[in-house]
Amino acid sequence: MRAAFATRFDDANPLAALTVGERPEPTHPADDWVTVQVRASSLNHHDLWSLRGVGLRAEQLPMILGCDAVAVDPDGNEVVVYPVVATPGDPRGVSILSEHFPGTLAERVAVPRSNLLALPAGLTATDAACLPTAWLTAWRMLTTKGRVDEADAVLVQGAGGGVATAAVALAAAMGKRVYATSRDAAKRERIAELGATAVEPGARLPERVDVVIETVGAATFDHSLKSAAPMARIVVSGATAGHEPKVNLRRVFAMQLEILGTSMGTPDELAALLAFCAERSVRPVVDTVVPFSRVADAFARLHSGDVFGKVVVDHTA
Ligand SMILES: NC(=O)c1ccc[n+]([C@@H]2O[C@H](COP(=O)([O-])OP(=O)(O)OC[C@H]3O[C@@H](n4cnc5c(N)ncnc54)[C@H](OP(=O)(O)O)[C@@H]3O)[C@@H](O)[C@H]2O)c1
């Protein structure tokens, strides 16, 4: 079957480590696994990290990339694939598809049957393929970790990313006052259209916020601390611009801030997110939809840093 996979690592030029070609059909590590036919997938920064060699070891190569998928199950139902799989031996106890088990950027992928959720009516395959990783992460950051129901104002750093655009769209749909930073004037304009007050990185906000959504890291963390109201939650799920920021601990204890790490979400959180999007007509922010025949272009687009929202791959085209 056709697939997009890492054959080596290249930290400087991850695109050079990508191969698009043939891979063997999926195998089942246990009896409760099934093979599903992928209809749509979407890229995440995770896929670029994998090509750089972050989170994968050389002996795991070749590894099919991709965490997200909407697929057709063996009974003909359209399903959303929950990408987190129990993985004994991994220190986290779990892994995301494309880490230990082959990913979704293929004609078919094998997953435990319990990882399949029904595609809600009203959501297209290409829209729903954006939700299981970046949007699920943003949903958990806001709800379970950030306790956004107790919040009035939310700051989202690095407005162009998949997680960040999700957080802005979701927080705005929840009726919160949302601030978002971006280095790019055009992205600031677009994030404002999603309901955020857009500012330059580091700008003083008109008010302190109760929840900060951090995926940028070193470049924005000091601003996140300075923008936080007393008792605020700074929720971290990524560090695209550096994972070792300087942290002013005086501000952390004086303002009684909570700095919370999070990764992905639970199947129940994904079900809640799917229902929220379907019922509230919230749709993912899609940068581009690329046919699988041009999947390398999709990687180049993500790598360019110019994306606004999700890069989706249509496996039916
Ligand atoms: N833990 C999880 O479960 C999970 C799930 C999904 C993603 N993640 C992580 O979250 C991070 C975000 O991923 P993503 O795919 O949503 O987006 P991304 O492509 O990594 O981009 C995030 C944003 O970071 C900003 N940025 C990048 N470099 C910067 C720099 N040097 N200075 C200031 N800002 C910079 C950019 O904002 P502007 O251009 O607008 O300034 C960009 O839009 C990644 O590190 C990813 O691995 C984690």
mmCIF file of C-alpha atoms in Angstrom, residues 25-181:
data_model
loop_
_atom_site.group_PDB
_atom_site.id
_atom_site.type_symbol
_atom_site.label_atom_id
_atom_site.label_comp_id
_atom_site.label_asym_id
_atom_site.label_seq_id
_atom_site.Cartn_x
_atom_site.Cartn_y
_atom_site.Cartn_z
ATOM 1 C CA GLU A 25 -0.132 -4.116 4.677
ATOM 2 C CA PRO A 26 -0.781 -3.441 8.418
ATOM 3 C CA THR A 27 -0.395 -6.295 10.904
ATOM 4 C CA HIS A 28 -2.316 -6.724 14.182
ATOM 5 C CA PRO A 29 -0.273 -6.842 17.416
ATOM 6 C CA ALA A 30 -3.339 -8.199 19.306
ATOM 7 C CA ASP A 31 -6.739 -9.804 18.554
ATOM 8 C CA ASP A 32 -8.732 -6.632 19.298
ATOM 9 C CA TRP A 33 -6.994 -4.641 16.511
ATOM 10 C CA VAL A 34 -8.671 -3.921 13.177
ATOM 11 C CA THR A 35 -7.495 -2.438 9.900
ATOM 12 C CA VAL A 36 -9.321 0.659 8.670
ATOM 13 C CA GLN A 37 -9.241 2.368 5.262
ATOM 14 C CA VAL A 38 -8.031 5.954 5.662
ATOM 15 C CA ARG A 39 -10.222 8.652 4.038
ATOM 16 C CA ALA A 40 -8.436 11.756 5.349
ATOM 17 C CA SER A 41 -5.540 12.593 7.633
ATOM 18 C CA SER A 42 -3.849 15.773 8.787
ATOM 19 C CA LEU A 43 -0.268 16.718 9.554
ATOM 20 C CA ASN A 44 1.097 17.837 12.903
ATOM 21 C CA HIS A 45 4.396 19.311 13.966
ATOM 22 C CA HIS A 46 4.895 15.839 15.498
ATOM 23 C CA ASP A 47 5.489 14.473 11.969
ATOM 24 C CA LEU A 48 8.331 16.935 11.419
ATOM 25 C CA TRP A 49 9.809 16.102 14.839
ATOM 26 C CA SER A 50 9.760 12.399 13.822
ATOM 27 C CA LEU A 51 11.670 13.162 10.596
ATOM 28 C CA ARG A 52 14.189 15.089 12.705
ATOM 29 C CA GLY A 53 14.662 12.026 14.961
ATOM 30 C CA VAL A 54 12.823 13.375 18.004
ATOM 31 C CA GLY A 55 10.849 10.569 19.683
ATOM 32 C CA LEU A 56 11.961 7.807 17.270
ATOM 33 C CA ARG A 57 15.024 5.553 17.310
ATOM 34 C CA ALA A 58 16.892 4.441 14.178
ATOM 35 C CA GLU A 59 15.919 0.764 14.747
ATOM 36 C CA GLN A 60 12.208 1.764 14.471
ATOM 37 C CA LEU A 61 12.690 2.909 10.866
ATOM 38 C CA PRO A 62 11.047 2.844 8.409
ATOM 39 C CA MET A 63 8.079 4.329 10.311
ATOM 40 C CA ILE A 64 4.826 5.405 8.654
ATOM 41 C CA LEU A 65 4.045 8.943 9.870
ATOM 42 C CA GLY A 66 0.700 10.548 10.754
ATOM 43 C CA CYS A 67 -1.336 10.688 13.980
ATOM 44 C CA ASP A 68 -4.763 11.779 12.720
ATOM 45 C CA ALA A 69 -7.291 9.913 10.601
ATOM 46 C CA VAL A 70 -10.886 9.587 9.570
ATOM 47 C CA ALA A 71 -11.403 6.150 8.097
ATOM 48 C CA VAL A 72 -13.879 3.441 7.127
ATOM 49 C CA ASP A 73 -13.981 0.476 9.525
ATOM 50 C CA PRO A 74 -14.382 -3.188 8.451
ATOM 51 C CA ASP A 75 -18.192 -2.871 8.811
ATOM 52 C CA GLY A 76 -18.306 0.136 6.438
ATOM 53 C CA ASN A 77 -18.822 2.815 9.141
ATOM 54 C CA GLU A 78 -17.074 6.184 8.939
ATOM 55 C CA VAL A 79 -14.952 6.553 12.081
ATOM 56 C CA VAL A 80 -12.595 9.006 13.739
ATOM 57 C CA VAL A 81 -9.395 7.321 14.930
ATOM 58 C CA TYR A 82 -8.279 8.094 18.510
ATOM 59 C CA PRO A 83 -4.487 8.024 18.097
ATOM 60 C CA VAL A 84 -3.260 7.106 21.607
ATOM 61 C CA VAL A 85 -2.465 3.406 22.089
ATOM 62 C CA ALA A 86 -1.475 1.515 25.273
ATOM 63 C CA THR A 87 2.223 0.738 24.894
ATOM 64 C CA PRO A 88 3.870 -1.378 27.634
ATOM 65 C CA GLY A 89 7.543 -0.503 27.807
ATOM 66 C CA ASP A 90 7.021 3.162 26.966
ATOM 67 C CA PRO A 91 7.648 5.294 30.082
ATOM 68 C CA ARG A 92 4.332 7.100 29.403
ATOM 69 C CA GLY A 93 2.473 3.775 29.244
ATOM 70 C CA VAL A 94 1.016 4.913 25.920
ATOM 71 C CA SER A 95 2.229 6.120 22.533
ATOM 72 C CA ILE A 96 0.741 8.085 19.658
ATOM 73 C CA LEU A 97 0.333 6.374 16.275
ATOM 74 C CA SER A 98 3.610 6.736 14.313
ATOM 75 C CA GLU A 99 5.741 6.421 17.479
ATOM 76 C CA HIS A 100 5.637 2.648 18.211
ATOM 77 C CA PHE A 101 2.874 1.582 15.822
ATOM 78 C CA PRO A 102 2.620 2.658 12.144
ATOM 79 C CA GLY A 103 0.798 5.952 11.554
ATOM 80 C CA THR A 104 -2.121 7.149 9.499
ATOM 81 C CA LEU A 105 -0.386 8.559 6.394
ATOM 82 C CA ALA A 106 -1.140 5.383 4.468
ATOM 83 C CA GLU A 107 -3.960 3.706 2.571
ATOM 84 C CA ARG A 108 -4.724 1.600 5.649
ATOM 85 C CA VAL A 109 -3.794 1.649 9.342
ATOM 86 C CA ALA A 110 -4.284 -0.865 12.162
ATOM 87 C CA VAL A 111 -5.649 0.283 15.538
ATOM 88 C CA PRO A 112 -7.445 -1.261 18.539
ATOM 89 C CA ARG A 113 -11.165 -1.399 17.748
ATOM 90 C CA SER A 114 -11.858 0.593 20.943
ATOM 91 C CA ASN A 115 -9.931 3.533 19.402
ATOM 92 C CA LEU A 116 -12.678 4.082 16.798
ATOM 93 C CA LEU A 117 -15.341 6.755 17.407
ATOM 94 C CA ALA A 118 -18.328 7.333 15.124
ATOM 95 C CA LEU A 119 -17.951 10.331 12.776
ATOM 96 C CA PRO A 120 -20.740 12.715 13.872
ATOM 97 C CA ALA A 121 -23.285 13.827 11.270
ATOM 98 C CA GLY A 122 -22.437 17.234 9.851
ATOM 99 C CA LEU A 123 -18.654 16.871 10.089
ATOM 100 C CA THR A 124 -16.800 16.079 6.860
ATOM 101 C CA ALA A 125 -13.933 13.585 6.819
ATOM 102 C CA THR A 126 -11.403 16.343 6.050
ATOM 103 C CA ASP A 127 -12.703 18.520 8.921
ATOM 104 C CA ALA A 128 -12.816 15.693 11.467
ATOM 105 C CA ALA A 129 -9.289 14.569 10.486
ATOM 106 C CA CYS A 130 -8.033 17.793 12.115
ATOM 107 C CA LEU A 131 -9.473 16.957 15.525
ATOM 108 C CA PRO A 132 -7.803 13.894 17.136
ATOM 109 C CA THR A 133 -4.380 15.461 17.862
ATOM 110 C CA ALA A 134 -4.099 19.279 17.686
ATOM 111 C CA TRP A 135 -7.743 20.024 18.486
ATOM 112 C CA LEU A 136 -7.953 17.337 21.174
ATOM 113 C CA THR A 137 -4.815 18.783 22.763
ATOM 114 C CA ALA A 138 -6.304 22.294 22.701
ATOM 115 C CA TRP A 139 -9.618 21.010 24.086
ATOM 116 C CA ARG A 140 -7.927 19.313 27.080
ATOM 117 C CA MET A 141 -5.685 22.361 27.619
ATOM 118 C CA LEU A 142 -8.742 24.594 27.889
ATOM 119 C CA THR A 143 -11.165 22.309 29.730
ATOM 120 C CA THR A 144 -9.622 19.640 31.968
ATOM 121 C CA LYS A 145 -6.296 21.405 32.589
ATOM 122 C CA GLY A 146 -7.110 25.108 32.198
ATOM 123 C CA ARG A 147 -10.550 24.928 33.887
ATOM 124 C CA VAL A 148 -11.722 27.487 31.359
ATOM 125 C CA ASP A 149 -15.279 27.410 32.702
ATOM 126 C CA GLU A 150 -13.918 29.393 35.698
ATOM 127 C CA ALA A 151 -12.128 31.861 33.369
ATOM 128 C CA ASP A 152 -13.071 35.131 31.702
ATOM 129 C CA ALA A 153 -9.971 35.711 29.562
ATOM 130 C CA VAL A 154 -7.580 33.407 27.698
ATOM 131 C CA LEU A 155 -4.217 34.107 26.021
ATOM 132 C CA VAL A 156 -3.068 31.887 23.143
ATOM 133 C CA GLN A 157 0.578 32.184 22.094
ATOM 134 C CA GLY A 158 1.733 31.684 18.463
ATOM 135 C CA ALA A 159 -1.575 32.097 16.712
ATOM 136 C CA GLY A 160 -0.801 30.292 13.452
ATOM 137 C CA GLY A 161 -0.231 26.771 14.769
ATOM 138 C CA GLY A 162 -2.748 23.928 14.673
ATOM 139 C CA VAL A 163 -3.145 23.790 18.459
ATOM 140 C CA ALA A 164 -3.262 27.597 18.745
ATOM 141 C CA THR A 165 -5.933 28.146 16.086
ATOM 142 C CA ALA A 166 -7.971 25.367 17.714
ATOM 143 C CA ALA A 167 -7.652 26.985 21.136
ATOM 144 C CA VAL A 168 -8.756 30.374 19.797
ATOM 145 C CA ALA A 169 -11.748 28.952 17.914
ATOM 146 C CA LEU A 170 -12.852 26.811 20.876
ATOM 147 C CA ALA A 171 -12.365 29.499 23.544
ATOM 148 C CA ALA A 172 -14.236 32.040 21.393
ATOM 149 C CA ALA A 173 -17.086 29.536 20.888
ATOM 150 C CA MET A 174 -17.193 29.123 24.695
ATOM 151 C CA GLY A 175 -17.756 32.864 25.018
ATOM 152 C CA LYS A 176 -14.365 33.786 26.524
ATOM 153 C CA ARG A 177 -12.376 36.967 25.844
ATOM 154 C CA VAL A 178 -9.453 35.659 23.801
ATOM 155 C CA TYR A 179 -6.066 37.295 23.145
ATOM 156 C CA ALA A 180 -3.616 35.790 20.653
ATOM 157 C CA THR A 181 -0.029 36.656 19.738
#
